[in-house]
Coordinates of N, CA and C in Angstrom, one line a residue:
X1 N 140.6 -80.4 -256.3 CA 139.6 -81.3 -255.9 C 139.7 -81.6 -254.4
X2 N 138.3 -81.1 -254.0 CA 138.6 -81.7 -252.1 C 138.4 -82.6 -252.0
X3 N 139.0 -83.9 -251.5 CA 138.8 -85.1 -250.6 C 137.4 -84.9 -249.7
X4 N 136.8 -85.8 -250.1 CA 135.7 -86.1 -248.9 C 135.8 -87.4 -248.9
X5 N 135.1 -88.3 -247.5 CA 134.5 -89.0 -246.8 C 133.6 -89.9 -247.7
X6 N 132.4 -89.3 -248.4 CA 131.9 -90.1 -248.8 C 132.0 -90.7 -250.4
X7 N 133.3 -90.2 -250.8 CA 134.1 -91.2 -251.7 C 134.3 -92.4 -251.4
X8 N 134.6 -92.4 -249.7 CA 135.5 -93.7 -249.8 C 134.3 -94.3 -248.4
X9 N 133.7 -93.9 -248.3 CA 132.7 -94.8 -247.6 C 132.8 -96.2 -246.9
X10 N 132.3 -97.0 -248.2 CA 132.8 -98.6 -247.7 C 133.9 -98.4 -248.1
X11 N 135.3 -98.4 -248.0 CA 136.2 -98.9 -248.6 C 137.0 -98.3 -247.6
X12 N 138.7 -99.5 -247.6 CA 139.6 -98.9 -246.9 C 140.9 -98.6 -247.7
X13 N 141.0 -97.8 -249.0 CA 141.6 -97.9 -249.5 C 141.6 -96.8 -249.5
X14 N 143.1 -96.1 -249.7 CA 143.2 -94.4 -249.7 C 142.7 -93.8 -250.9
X15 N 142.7 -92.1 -250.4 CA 141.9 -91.5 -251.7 C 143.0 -90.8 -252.5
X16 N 143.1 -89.7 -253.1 CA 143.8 -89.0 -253.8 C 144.5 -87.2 -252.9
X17 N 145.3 -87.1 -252.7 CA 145.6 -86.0 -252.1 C 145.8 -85.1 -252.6
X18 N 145.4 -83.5 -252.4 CA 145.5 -82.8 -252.6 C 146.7 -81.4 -252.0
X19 N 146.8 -82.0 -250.8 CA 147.8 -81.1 -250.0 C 148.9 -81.4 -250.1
X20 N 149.8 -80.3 -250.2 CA 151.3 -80.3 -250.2 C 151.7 -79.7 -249.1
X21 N 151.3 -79.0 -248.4 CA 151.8 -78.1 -247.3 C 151.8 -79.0 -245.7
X22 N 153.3 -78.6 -244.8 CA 153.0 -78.5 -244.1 C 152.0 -78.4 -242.8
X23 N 151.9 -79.1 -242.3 CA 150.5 -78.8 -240.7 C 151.0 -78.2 -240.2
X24 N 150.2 -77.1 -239.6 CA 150.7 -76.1 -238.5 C 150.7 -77.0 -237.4
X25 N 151.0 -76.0 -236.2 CA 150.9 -77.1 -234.6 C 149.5 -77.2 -234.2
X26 N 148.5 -76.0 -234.8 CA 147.4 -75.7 -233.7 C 146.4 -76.9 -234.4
X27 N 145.9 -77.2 -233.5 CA 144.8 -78.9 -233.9 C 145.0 -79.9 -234.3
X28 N 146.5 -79.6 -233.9 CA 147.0 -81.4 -234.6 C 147.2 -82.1 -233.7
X29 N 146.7 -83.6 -234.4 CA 146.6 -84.6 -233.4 C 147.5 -86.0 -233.9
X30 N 148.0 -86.7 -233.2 CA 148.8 -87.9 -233.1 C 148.5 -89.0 -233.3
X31 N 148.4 -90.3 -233.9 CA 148.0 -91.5 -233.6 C 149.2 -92.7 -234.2
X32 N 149.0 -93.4 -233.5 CA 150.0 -94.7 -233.7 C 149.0 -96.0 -234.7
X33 N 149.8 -96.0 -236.0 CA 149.2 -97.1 -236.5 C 149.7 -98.7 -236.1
X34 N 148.8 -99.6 -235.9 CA 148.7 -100.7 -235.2 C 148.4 -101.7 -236.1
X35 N 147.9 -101.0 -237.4 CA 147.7 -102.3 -238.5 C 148.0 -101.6 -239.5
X36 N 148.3 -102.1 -240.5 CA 149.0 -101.6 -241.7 C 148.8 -102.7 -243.3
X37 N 147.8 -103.8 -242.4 CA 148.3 -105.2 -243.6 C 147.7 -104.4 -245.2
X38 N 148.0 -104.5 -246.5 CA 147.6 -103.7 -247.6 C 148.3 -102.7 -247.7
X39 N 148.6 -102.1 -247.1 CA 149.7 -100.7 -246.9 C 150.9 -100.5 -246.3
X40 N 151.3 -101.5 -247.0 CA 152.4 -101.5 -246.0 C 153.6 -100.4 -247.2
X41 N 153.1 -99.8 -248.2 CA 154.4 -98.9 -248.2 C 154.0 -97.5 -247.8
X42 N 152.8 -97.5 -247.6 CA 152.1 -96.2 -247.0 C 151.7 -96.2 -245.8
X43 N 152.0 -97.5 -245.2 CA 151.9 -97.0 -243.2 C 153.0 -97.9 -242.9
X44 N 153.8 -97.6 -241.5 CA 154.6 -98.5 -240.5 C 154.1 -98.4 -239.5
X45 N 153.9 -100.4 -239.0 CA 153.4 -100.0 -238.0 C 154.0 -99.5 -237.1
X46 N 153.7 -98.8 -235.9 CA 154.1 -98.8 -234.7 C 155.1 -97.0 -234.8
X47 N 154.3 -97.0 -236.0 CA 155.0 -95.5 -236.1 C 154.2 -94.2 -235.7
X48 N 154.3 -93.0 -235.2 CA 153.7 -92.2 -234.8 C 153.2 -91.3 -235.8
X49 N 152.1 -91.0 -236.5 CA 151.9 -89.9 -237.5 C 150.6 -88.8 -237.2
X50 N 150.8 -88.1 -238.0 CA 150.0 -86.5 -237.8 C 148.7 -86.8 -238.4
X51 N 147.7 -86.2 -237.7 CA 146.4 -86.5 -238.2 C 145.8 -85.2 -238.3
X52 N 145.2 -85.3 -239.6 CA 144.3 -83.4 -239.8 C 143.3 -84.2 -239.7
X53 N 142.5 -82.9 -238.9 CA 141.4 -82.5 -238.7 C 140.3 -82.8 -240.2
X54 N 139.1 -83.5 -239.9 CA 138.6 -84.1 -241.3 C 137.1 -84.6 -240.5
X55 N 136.2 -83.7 -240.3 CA 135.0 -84.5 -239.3 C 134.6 -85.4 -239.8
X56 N 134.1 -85.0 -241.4 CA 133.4 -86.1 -242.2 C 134.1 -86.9 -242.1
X57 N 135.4 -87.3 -242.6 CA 136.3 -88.5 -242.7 C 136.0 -88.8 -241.3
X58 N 136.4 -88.4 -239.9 CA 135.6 -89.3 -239.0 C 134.7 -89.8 -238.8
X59 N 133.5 -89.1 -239.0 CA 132.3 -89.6 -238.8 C 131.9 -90.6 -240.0
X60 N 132.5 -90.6 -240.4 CA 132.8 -92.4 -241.6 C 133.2 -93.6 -241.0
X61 N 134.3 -93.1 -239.4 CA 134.9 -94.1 -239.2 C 136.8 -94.1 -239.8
X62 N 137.0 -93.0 -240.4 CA 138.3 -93.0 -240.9 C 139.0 -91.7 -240.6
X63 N 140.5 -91.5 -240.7 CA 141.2 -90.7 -240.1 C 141.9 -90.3 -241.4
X64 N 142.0 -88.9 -241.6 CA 143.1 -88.7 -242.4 C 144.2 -88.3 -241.8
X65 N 145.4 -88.8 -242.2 CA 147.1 -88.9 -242.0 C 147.5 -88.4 -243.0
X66 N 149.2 -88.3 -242.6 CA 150.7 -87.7 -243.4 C 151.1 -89.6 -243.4
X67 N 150.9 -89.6 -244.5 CA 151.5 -91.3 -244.9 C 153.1 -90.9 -245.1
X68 N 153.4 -92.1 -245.5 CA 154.7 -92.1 -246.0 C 155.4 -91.4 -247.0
X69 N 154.5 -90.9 -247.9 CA 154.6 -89.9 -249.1 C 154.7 -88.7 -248.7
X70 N 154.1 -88.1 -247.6 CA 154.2 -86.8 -247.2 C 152.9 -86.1 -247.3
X71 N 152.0 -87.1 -248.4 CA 150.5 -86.4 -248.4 C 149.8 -87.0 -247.6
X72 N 148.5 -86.6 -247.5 CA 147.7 -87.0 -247.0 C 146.4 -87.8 -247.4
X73 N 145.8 -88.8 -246.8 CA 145.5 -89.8 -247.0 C 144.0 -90.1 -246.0
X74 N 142.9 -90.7 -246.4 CA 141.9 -91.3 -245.9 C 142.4 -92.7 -245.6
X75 N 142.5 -93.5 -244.2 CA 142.9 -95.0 -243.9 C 141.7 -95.0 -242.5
X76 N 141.2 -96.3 -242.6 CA 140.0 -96.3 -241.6 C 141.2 -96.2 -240.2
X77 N 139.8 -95.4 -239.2 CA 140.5 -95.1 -237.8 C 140.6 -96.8 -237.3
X78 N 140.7 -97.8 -237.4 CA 141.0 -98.8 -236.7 C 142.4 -99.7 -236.7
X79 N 142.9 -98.6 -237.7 CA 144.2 -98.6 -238.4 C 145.3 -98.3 -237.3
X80 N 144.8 -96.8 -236.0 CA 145.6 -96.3 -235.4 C 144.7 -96.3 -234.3
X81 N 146.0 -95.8 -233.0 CA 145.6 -96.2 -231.5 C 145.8 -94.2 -231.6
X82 N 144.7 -93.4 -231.3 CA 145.0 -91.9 -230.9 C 146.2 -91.8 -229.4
X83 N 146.9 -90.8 -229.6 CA 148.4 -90.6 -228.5 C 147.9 -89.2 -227.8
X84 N 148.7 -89.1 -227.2 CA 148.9 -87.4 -226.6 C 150.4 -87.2 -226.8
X85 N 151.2 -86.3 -227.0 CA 152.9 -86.1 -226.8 C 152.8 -85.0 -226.5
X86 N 154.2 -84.6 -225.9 CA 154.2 -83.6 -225.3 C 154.9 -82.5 -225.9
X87 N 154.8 -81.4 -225.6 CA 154.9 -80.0 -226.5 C 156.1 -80.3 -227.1
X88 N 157.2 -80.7 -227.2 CA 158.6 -80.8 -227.8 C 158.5 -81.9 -228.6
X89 N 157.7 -83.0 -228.4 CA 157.4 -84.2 -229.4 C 156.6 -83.7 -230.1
X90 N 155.6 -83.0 -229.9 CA 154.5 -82.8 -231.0 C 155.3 -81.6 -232.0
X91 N 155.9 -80.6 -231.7 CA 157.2 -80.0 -232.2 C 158.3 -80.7 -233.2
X92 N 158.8 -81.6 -232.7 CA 159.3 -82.5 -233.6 C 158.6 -83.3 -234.7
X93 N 158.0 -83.4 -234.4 CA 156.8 -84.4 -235.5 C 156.4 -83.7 -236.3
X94 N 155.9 -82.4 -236.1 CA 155.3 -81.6 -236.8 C 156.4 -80.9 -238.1
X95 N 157.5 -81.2 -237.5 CA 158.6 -80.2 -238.2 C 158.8 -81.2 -239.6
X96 N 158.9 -82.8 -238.8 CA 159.5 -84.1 -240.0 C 158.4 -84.3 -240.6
X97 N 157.4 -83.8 -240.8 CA 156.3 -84.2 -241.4 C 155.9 -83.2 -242.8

């Protein structure tokens, strides 16, 4: 079953994941969550996580992440501040994830 966007529409509550695999390096992007209240065993704040690529889920307003579980997850983008890191940080992140 694919995850889409307009499951979760109004809501900021995660959806069901389907991915187990690893993120490659190419298109991945970084964001620091900055709020977390309701999720707090599935986000820290102030922690740096991996964001896949998901237009629809943006263009909702939400970002899918590598939560704390290892899957992946719809959480609204107001949740995280977007980062840049640099080749060796995005390297490492990519690997613990």
């Amino acid at each position: 079953m694919k995850h889409t966007a307009s499951a979760r529409k109004n809501s900021n509550a995660k959806g069901t994941s389907t991915r187990s695999r690893k993120p490659s390096a190419t298109g991945r992007r970084f964001a620091v969550c900055v709020q977390n209240d309701g999720y707090e065993a599935s986000l820290e704040r102030n922690k740096i996580y991996v964001v896949l690529p998901d237009k629809d889920a943006e263009d909702d307003g939400d970002l899918r992440v590598v939560d704390e579980s290892g899957e992946d997850y719809l959480f609204s983008s107001a949740r995280f501040v977007a980062i840049d890191v640099p080749a060796a940080v995005k390297a490492s992140l990519l690997k613990a994830s």
